[in-house]
XYZ file of C-alpha atoms in Angstrom:
544
model
C 13.608 -21.801 -15.126
C 11.575 -19.844 -12.630
C 12.293 -16.557 -14.425
C 9.849 -18.581 -16.665
C 7.448 -20.377 -14.713
C 6.758 -16.350 -12.698
C 6.656 -14.327 -16.229
C 4.002 -16.236 -17.644
C 1.707 -16.107 -13.724
C 2.525 -12.575 -14.822
C 1.325 -12.545 -17.628
C -1.933 -14.707 -16.549
C -3.012 -12.389 -14.231
C -2.487 -8.939 -16.630
C -6.066 -7.684 -18.114
C -6.604 -8.109 -21.860
C -4.870 -5.016 -24.153
C -6.664 -1.997 -23.324
C -8.434 -3.022 -20.251
C -5.910 -1.661 -17.979
C -5.239 1.533 -20.561
C -4.174 4.383 -18.990
C -2.276 1.922 -16.830
C -1.155 0.078 -19.369
C 1.007 1.316 -22.967
C 2.175 0.193 -25.950
C 5.920 1.137 -27.053
C 3.805 2.978 -29.549
C 2.073 5.116 -26.978
C 4.924 5.232 -24.733
C 6.177 7.371 -27.801
C 3.300 9.024 -28.639
C 3.088 9.621 -24.435
C 2.423 13.472 -23.371
C 0.841 14.771 -20.984
C -2.385 15.904 -22.450
C -2.710 12.902 -24.805
C -5.325 10.573 -25.782
C -3.682 7.916 -23.224
C -3.310 10.543 -20.548
C -5.339 10.647 -17.370
C -5.681 13.368 -14.860
C -7.032 11.724 -12.741
C -4.555 9.331 -12.511
C -1.895 11.774 -11.075
C -0.838 11.328 -7.637
C -0.489 14.282 -5.534
C 0.771 13.203 -1.862
C 5.081 13.136 -1.430
C 6.266 10.686 0.165
C 6.779 10.891 3.947
C 10.258 11.023 5.279
C 10.736 7.854 7.729
C 13.847 5.979 9.258
C 14.793 3.101 11.016
C 12.963 2.727 14.408
C 14.218 0.748 17.570
C 13.536 -2.867 17.755
C 10.446 -3.714 20.290
C 12.766 -6.833 21.744
C 15.945 -5.717 22.731
C 18.980 -8.444 20.984
C 16.690 -8.558 17.958
C 18.641 -9.947 14.898
C 18.139 -7.091 12.613
C 20.046 -5.971 9.956
C 19.070 -2.284 9.535
C 20.558 -1.697 5.858
C 18.309 -4.551 4.413
C 15.442 -2.920 2.134
C 12.467 -4.953 1.408
C 10.555 -4.827 -1.873
C 7.175 -6.144 -2.466
C 5.527 -7.177 -5.526
C 2.158 -8.765 -5.701
C 2.037 -10.215 -9.376
C -0.806 -8.880 -11.367
C -1.489 -5.497 -9.690
C -3.277 -4.111 -13.099
C -6.050 -6.366 -11.897
C -5.517 -5.765 -8.043
C -5.363 -2.528 -8.189
C -6.054 -1.298 -10.965
C -9.097 0.203 -9.840
C -9.611 3.700 -10.110
C -11.722 5.505 -7.164
C -14.127 4.657 -4.944
C -15.753 1.360 -4.956
C -18.491 0.355 -3.461
C -17.414 -3.250 -2.108
C -15.798 -3.902 0.877
C -13.515 -6.749 -0.733
C -10.837 -5.648 -2.418
C -7.267 -6.000 -2.464
C -5.295 -3.619 0.221
C -1.804 -3.915 1.593
C -1.574 -2.151 4.988
C 2.161 -3.028 6.829
C 3.762 -0.174 4.405
C 6.873 0.018 7.695
C 7.501 -3.093 7.374
C 8.159 -1.991 2.917
C 10.124 -0.131 1.376
C 9.000 -0.345 -2.384
C 6.201 -0.803 -4.097
C 7.094 -2.686 -7.647
C 3.672 -2.209 -9.624
C 4.309 -5.868 -11.197
C 2.334 -6.409 -14.527
C 2.257 -6.600 -18.111
C 1.979 -8.148 -21.283
C 3.501 -8.685 -24.658
C 1.818 -5.958 -26.241
C 1.323 -3.570 -23.453
C 4.385 -3.279 -21.897
C 5.487 0.131 -20.363
C 2.925 -0.306 -16.357
C 1.838 2.863 -14.211
C 0.883 2.609 -10.739
C -3.326 3.398 -10.463
C -3.367 6.566 -8.593
C -4.483 5.579 -5.173
C -1.726 3.038 -4.567
C 0.805 5.997 -5.169
C -1.072 7.993 -2.494
C -1.379 5.342 -0.093
C 2.344 4.088 -0.007
C 3.361 7.654 -0.111
C 1.881 8.416 2.579
C 3.411 5.178 4.782
C 7.000 6.234 3.572
C 7.088 4.078 0.865
C 7.980 4.341 -2.487
C 6.418 2.774 -6.149
C 7.752 2.004 -9.250
C 6.276 1.204 -12.464
C 7.061 -1.543 -14.732
C 8.616 -1.677 -18.243
C 8.150 -5.698 -19.067
C 9.040 -7.722 -22.636
C 7.891 -10.500 -22.371
C 9.024 -14.521 -23.021
C 9.218 -15.528 -26.201
C 7.178 -18.322 -25.582
C 4.654 -15.550 -24.426
C 4.289 -13.648 -27.214
C 7.345 -10.932 -26.654
C 9.482 -10.069 -29.698
C 13.098 -8.878 -30.164
C 11.221 -6.839 -33.143
C 9.545 -5.685 -29.274
C 12.385 -4.749 -28.009
C 14.498 -3.388 -30.875
C 11.414 -0.946 -31.436
C 11.888 0.266 -27.087
C 15.363 0.397 -28.006
C 15.267 2.913 -30.772
C 17.930 5.665 -30.690
C 17.355 9.497 -32.319
C 19.995 11.355 -34.354
C 22.245 12.204 -31.301
C 21.819 8.468 -30.104
C 20.207 8.889 -26.684
C 16.775 6.590 -25.944
C 13.522 8.955 -26.357
C 11.918 5.511 -24.350
C 14.143 6.541 -21.367
C 13.250 10.829 -21.117
C 9.692 9.385 -21.870
C 9.189 7.204 -18.965
C 10.924 10.275 -16.535
C 7.912 12.303 -18.259
C 5.302 9.903 -16.912
C 6.676 8.733 -13.560
C 7.347 12.814 -12.967
C 3.714 13.397 -13.819
C 2.071 10.632 -12.209
C 3.990 10.897 -9.501
C 4.950 8.270 -8.802
C 9.131 7.096 -8.086
C 10.866 5.214 -11.157
C 10.840 2.078 -12.674
C 11.141 -1.818 -12.965
C 12.851 -2.876 -16.165
C 12.360 -6.919 -16.569
C 13.550 -8.005 -19.624
C 12.538 -11.530 -20.278
C 12.771 -11.455 -24.220
C 15.798 -14.069 -26.049
C 17.808 -12.359 -28.629
C 17.109 -9.106 -27.949
C 19.823 -6.797 -27.745
C 21.516 -7.559 -24.476
C 24.813 -4.497 -25.173
C 22.521 -1.686 -26.876
C 19.602 -2.362 -22.934
C 22.715 -1.704 -20.578
C 22.954 1.241 -22.926
C 19.569 2.149 -21.945
C 19.414 1.756 -18.243
C 22.488 3.591 -18.488
C 21.107 6.220 -19.772
C 17.783 6.130 -17.998
C 19.404 6.215 -14.739
C 21.536 9.414 -15.513
C 18.120 11.333 -16.594
C 16.129 10.249 -13.605
C 16.162 13.089 -10.974
C 18.103 12.039 -7.803
C 14.890 10.225 -6.080
C 13.689 8.672 -8.637
C 14.552 4.339 -8.398
C 15.808 2.046 -11.186
C 15.457 -1.327 -10.819
C 16.613 -4.364 -13.391
C 15.551 -7.936 -12.564
C 17.943 -11.032 -13.414
C 17.001 -12.630 -16.791
C 18.829 -10.996 -20.294
C 22.375 -11.707 -20.319
C 24.429 -8.840 -22.882
C 25.035 -11.737 -25.352
C 20.876 -11.487 -25.977
C 20.232 -14.654 -24.268
C 18.452 -14.739 -21.347
C 19.527 -17.059 -18.637
C 18.679 -16.522 -14.697
C 21.642 -15.976 -12.734
C 20.134 -16.793 -9.558
C 22.433 -14.282 -8.133
C 24.391 -11.044 -8.850
C 27.675 -12.883 -11.769
C 30.085 -11.232 -13.746
C 27.696 -12.212 -16.396
C 24.644 -9.757 -15.120
C 26.843 -7.407 -13.228
C 26.895 -4.559 -16.033
C 22.703 -4.265 -15.562
C 23.601 -2.728 -11.865
C 27.419 -1.444 -12.910
C 28.654 -0.860 -16.209
C 32.153 0.930 -15.376
C 31.924 3.564 -14.257
C 28.252 4.268 -15.245
C 25.727 3.333 -12.679
C 22.682 1.044 -14.998
C 20.407 1.109 -11.749
C 19.648 1.480 -8.387
C 19.356 -2.107 -7.426
C 18.964 -5.557 -8.967
C 15.975 -8.164 -8.108
C 17.264 -11.406 -7.796
C 15.681 -14.462 -9.829
C 14.721 -17.335 -6.726
C 16.886 -20.215 -7.451
C 19.568 -18.891 -5.242
C 21.841 -20.627 -2.905
C 23.975 -19.613 -0.031
C 26.473 -19.874 -1.770
C 25.680 -17.720 -4.481
C 24.945 -15.016 -2.881
C 28.090 -15.065 -0.631
C 29.696 -14.398 -3.579
C 27.626 -11.769 -5.289
C 27.481 -9.307 -1.805
C 31.247 -9.350 -2.507
C 31.247 -8.913 -6.242
C 28.814 -6.185 -5.607
C 31.803 -4.705 -2.521
C 34.134 -5.270 -4.979
C 32.545 -2.503 -7.894
C 32.436 -0.149 -4.856
C 28.346 -0.225 -4.821
C 26.539 -2.080 -1.658
C 25.614 -5.429 -1.586
C 21.789 -4.338 -0.053
C 21.465 -2.640 -4.003
C 20.848 -6.164 -4.050
C 17.524 -7.435 -4.067
C 17.108 -11.532 -3.101
C 14.305 -12.739 -4.935
C 11.438 -14.736 -2.387
C 8.874 -16.187 -4.549
C 6.508 -16.598 -2.550
C 3.115 -18.280 -4.065
C 2.421 -21.562 -2.830
C 2.354 -23.297 -6.424
C 5.801 -22.838 -6.721
C 8.449 -24.493 -4.984
C 11.704 -21.894 -3.975
C 10.319 -20.142 -1.202
C 6.332 -21.164 -1.334
C 4.507 -19.515 1.916
C 4.954 -19.990 5.298
C 6.158 -23.826 3.720
C 9.559 -22.741 3.818
C 10.343 -20.913 6.833
C 14.505 -21.772 5.884
C 15.399 -19.698 2.976
C 14.945 -16.547 5.550
C 18.081 -17.718 7.471
C 19.868 -18.834 4.432
C 19.839 -14.778 3.225
C 22.291 -14.621 6.726
C 26.335 -14.871 6.520
C 25.360 -16.579 9.748
C 23.024 -17.226 12.662
C 22.035 -13.413 14.100
C 24.459 -11.974 11.592
C 24.456 -9.841 9.080
C 22.151 -10.351 5.335
C 23.878 -10.405 1.843
C 21.231 -8.580 0.532
C 18.123 -6.918 0.273
C 15.235 -8.384 0.056
C 12.117 -9.029 -2.821
C 8.708 -11.116 -2.094
C 7.569 -11.781 -5.189
C 3.215 -12.614 -4.950
C 2.754 -11.700 -1.288
C -0.266 -11.539 -2.807
C -1.536 -15.146 -2.056
C -3.378 -14.145 0.850
C -6.249 -12.839 -1.267
C -5.964 -15.115 -4.502
C -4.043 -17.909 -3.875
C -7.112 -20.450 -4.478
C -5.586 -23.289 -2.223
C -4.327 -26.792 -3.469
C -3.693 -30.988 -1.157
C 0.000 -29.017 0.283
C -1.304 -25.629 1.422
C -5.512 -24.498 1.419
C -7.057 -20.939 0.999
C -5.330 -18.049 2.984
C -8.733 -16.752 2.774
C -11.797 -16.595 0.665
C -11.951 -12.519 1.193
C -11.704 -12.622 -2.803
C -15.487 -13.068 -2.926
C -16.775 -13.129 0.670
C -16.458 -9.855 2.067
C -16.997 -11.632 5.753
C -13.136 -12.939 5.630
C -11.436 -9.918 6.189
C -9.461 -11.340 9.198
C -8.181 -14.815 7.934
C -7.003 -12.366 4.873
C -5.076 -10.045 6.994
C -3.967 -12.146 9.181
C -1.922 -13.794 6.206
C -0.530 -10.424 5.766
C 0.491 -10.104 9.093
C 2.190 -13.886 9.708
C 4.655 -12.522 6.192
C 5.909 -9.890 8.827
C 5.635 -10.786 12.294
C 6.140 -14.663 11.931
C 3.975 -17.299 13.409
C 3.302 -16.128 16.580
C 1.519 -13.343 14.679
C 3.300 -10.414 16.639
C 6.417 -7.708 16.229
C 7.305 -7.868 19.268
C 7.731 -11.104 19.590
C 9.719 -12.117 15.744
C 12.161 -14.640 15.693
C 11.386 -17.808 17.510
C 10.600 -22.181 15.605
C 8.675 -22.008 12.360
C 8.486 -19.316 10.067
C 9.908 -16.191 11.840
C 8.484 -13.420 9.860
C 10.712 -11.124 7.252
C 10.158 -8.261 11.129
C 12.795 -11.228 12.240
C 16.062 -9.304 9.587
C 14.762 -6.844 7.885
C 13.866 -3.381 10.320
C 10.822 -1.584 10.806
C 10.186 2.152 10.056
C 8.789 5.004 11.682
C 7.112 8.080 10.827
C 8.905 11.555 10.524
C 4.616 13.295 9.959
C 3.977 16.334 8.562
C 2.191 18.709 10.824
C -1.168 17.593 11.196
C -1.048 14.514 11.891
C -4.115 12.870 12.114
C -4.782 9.094 11.905
C -8.528 6.713 11.794
C -6.455 3.669 11.315
C -8.544 3.680 7.507
C -7.529 0.658 5.352
C -8.516 2.051 2.490
C -11.729 -0.439 2.421
C -15.215 -0.364 4.982
C -18.123 -2.602 5.692
C -20.003 0.889 6.337
C -18.832 4.755 5.280
C -18.612 6.847 9.274
C -17.935 10.915 9.254
C -17.542 11.629 13.014
C -18.611 9.043 14.398
C -22.229 8.588 12.705
C -22.489 6.171 9.584
C -23.380 7.445 6.050
C -22.313 5.179 4.009
C -22.487 1.290 2.732
C -19.618 -0.800 1.477
C -16.344 0.766 -0.283
C -12.895 0.736 -1.946
C -10.245 3.570 -2.296
C -6.823 3.264 -1.530
C -6.211 6.700 -2.149
C -8.002 7.138 1.469
C -5.840 4.620 3.353
C -4.069 6.453 6.263
C -0.600 6.471 7.843
C -1.089 3.087 9.114
C 0.919 1.321 12.646
C 4.341 1.190 13.115
C 3.645 -2.097 14.484
C 0.809 -4.295 13.573
C 0.092 -5.753 16.275
C 2.435 -5.786 18.789
C 1.916 -6.681 22.445
C 4.620 -6.336 25.011
C 3.601 -7.607 28.815
C 2.594 -11.429 29.705
C -1.391 -10.643 29.731
C -3.537 -12.045 26.777
C -4.609 -9.025 24.551
C -5.950 -9.184 21.028
C -5.611 -5.733 18.848
C -6.827 -5.434 15.354
C -8.733 -3.424 12.898
C -12.867 -3.407 13.380
C -15.089 -2.518 10.257
C -18.139 -2.304 12.698
C -17.001 0.538 14.683
C -15.113 3.118 12.494
C -15.706 6.999 13.416
C -13.904 8.108 10.401
C -13.907 6.010 7.247
C -14.059 1.962 7.019
C -12.503 1.179 10.535
C -11.145 1.472 14.409
C -8.674 0.246 16.269
C -10.224 -2.225 18.798
C -7.909 -3.598 22.070
C -9.645 -6.430 24.309
C -8.148 -8.564 26.752
C -8.479 -11.551 26.667
C -8.379 -13.042 30.536
C -7.301 -11.284 33.628
C -3.621 -10.211 34.250
C -0.945 -7.653 34.859
C -0.043 -4.090 32.100
C 0.347 -4.634 28.809
C 1.564 -1.670 26.441
C 0.401 -1.795 22.834
C 2.854 0.011 20.693
C 1.137 1.801 17.694
C 3.435 4.252 16.193
C 7.030 5.173 16.217
C 7.537 8.989 15.082
C 10.161 11.693 14.979
C 8.423 14.543 16.082
C 10.705 17.353 17.564
C 9.220 20.217 19.402
C 5.887 20.334 21.321
C 2.441 19.014 20.396
C -1.105 18.201 20.988
C -2.376 15.140 21.116
C -5.818 13.982 20.769
C -7.580 10.490 20.734
C -10.833 9.575 20.428
C -12.219 6.809 21.696
C -14.983 4.625 23.175
C -15.308 1.611 25.354
C -14.043 0.587 28.606
C -11.691 1.429 31.687
C -8.642 0.808 32.330
C -6.880 2.055 29.072
C -4.191 5.278 28.711
C -2.587 6.821 25.408
C 1.673 7.191 26.210
C 2.850 9.549 23.908
C 7.273 9.123 24.541
C 7.021 9.492 28.568
C 3.791 10.843 28.904
C -0.093 9.596 28.985
C -3.259 10.242 29.903
C -6.131 7.928 31.121
C -8.811 7.791 28.830
C -12.349 7.869 30.562
C -14.834 4.987 30.048
C -18.052 5.961 27.362
C -20.672 4.609 25.296
C -19.737 6.703 22.384
C -16.897 8.611 21.254
C -14.719 10.395 23.242
C -11.799 13.093 23.208
C -8.937 13.322 25.173
C -6.268 15.723 24.769
C -3.252 17.013 26.446
C 0.409 18.921 26.249
C 3.353 16.326 24.948
C 6.731 17.836 25.059
C 8.564 14.553 24.146
C 11.994 16.269 22.683
C 14.591 14.890 20.491
C 14.086 11.383 18.732
C 12.817 8.474 18.464
C 9.036 8.833 20.421
C 6.380 5.966 20.793
C 2.530 6.096 20.677
C 0.934 3.108 22.933
C -1.942 2.384 24.507
C -1.573 0.343 27.804
C -3.779 -1.569 29.185
C -3.880 -1.681 32.960
C -4.703 -4.040 34.814
C -8.040 -3.024 35.775
C -9.274 -3.726 31.792
C -11.826 -5.948 31.437
C -13.787 -4.995 28.239
C -12.802 -4.085 24.930
C -11.560 -0.013 24.077
C -11.723 1.309 20.489
C -8.859 3.738 19.129
C -11.198 5.755 16.352
C -8.298 8.436 15.866
C -5.694 9.897 16.874
C -4.282 13.434 15.793
C -0.637 15.129 16.748
C -0.569 19.523 16.251
C 2.174 21.365 16.478
C 2.095 23.149 19.441
C 0.751 22.812 23.132
C -2.932 23.220 23.952
C -3.636 22.513 27.109
């Protein structure tokens, strides 16, 4: 069945026992874990809090966005994709940049013997800087892949008072390392399903406010593994067991039908839960046939009650790392060679942009024919930044490293250094053709700047970058270099940037008032040559 296939892929992608430690723990290591013990890692403690966000106003009037939809992002085998700690001396590691279109990153990983999987600090800090929560994974493998009911029973062992020590240990670990909860994926047939329901209820009860607990649709209360592909009476107790909240969300398996989703949405609401607590699984891996990337464009429309209507639930994107790892086959060629060839970064980024923005690659024009993009249904989120707010459009890696406009080092990769990235990657409002993207050959600070280049003559174009809530007077500083004919706009206040062969600052005072404030680059009719935006900062108070 679909869930078993997904589990097989997960195991194949995970590192061998011990290689990922302390990101992967056995049940015994979980039980013995302490903050200063042998399996603890003080260097893996995340210090960046989750940035506050809000649902952004769509760029296009009349956009059929369901503002309550949330998006879970689950690359398969994160211990391999993101398990490196600290700076690496290569450019072409795996990164994610479309955080404003994501709500939760699931650290999807695990093997039969090492089922407790902790996110790495760099990924947690990058996600938090962009307002996205990160959850670790508790994985119990299918029997066919080495899982056993005895392993689950060891995890579900109770103390003399009838409590589950594993629940408190999971909370203790998440709080210590600074991540945001757990995704429990139990696919071991013969496990004690009733005890697992009690465990989930206790885990949810002892988890502090702000910690998120997700459940995957597989194990049933009677111990069978039967993927329901919907919220049904058979699996509903793993979301809500009478008055007990057993999980904050359920990740559905991928073989769903529209009728099943409709029935499940109604069941959730009868249970007193939001339909958006149910995350509808989309298996994007091109070798499989449920929702393969870009080959099946109808599944996203099938999530709605009617064309343009509200959704039956939220969305769980499984295996979105296809842009990095997919080897290609007769039906679907490779999306990029970036994992082997650092020169191929543009195609790697293009596949992620297409996933969210659709075939047009423009978040201002999502929808239409072909693949419409996840952002045609799910809302984009803006930031409520803590001031001072500074971004150098640093994606967490670079061909070179820059400091204040000077090159100081060679290739590098470190997700902990990724900035809060633009809300709209990348939209253009206007008829003139303008390209926007990260430039790894011309960074000001870190590894990349933003390059905006008109491709033809024409009229004025707006390139919306960020949507923020500021609520006070601020000083804005833009560091740019390049051609004439551009301005930076913050709310209703704009300043032209002077053409320059070197990096140059433009600074001014903005009084934006309450509400949503867009930060944009204006490409005027006179613009003919590319502009590089190397850094943007927003500081409290005005300093004209």
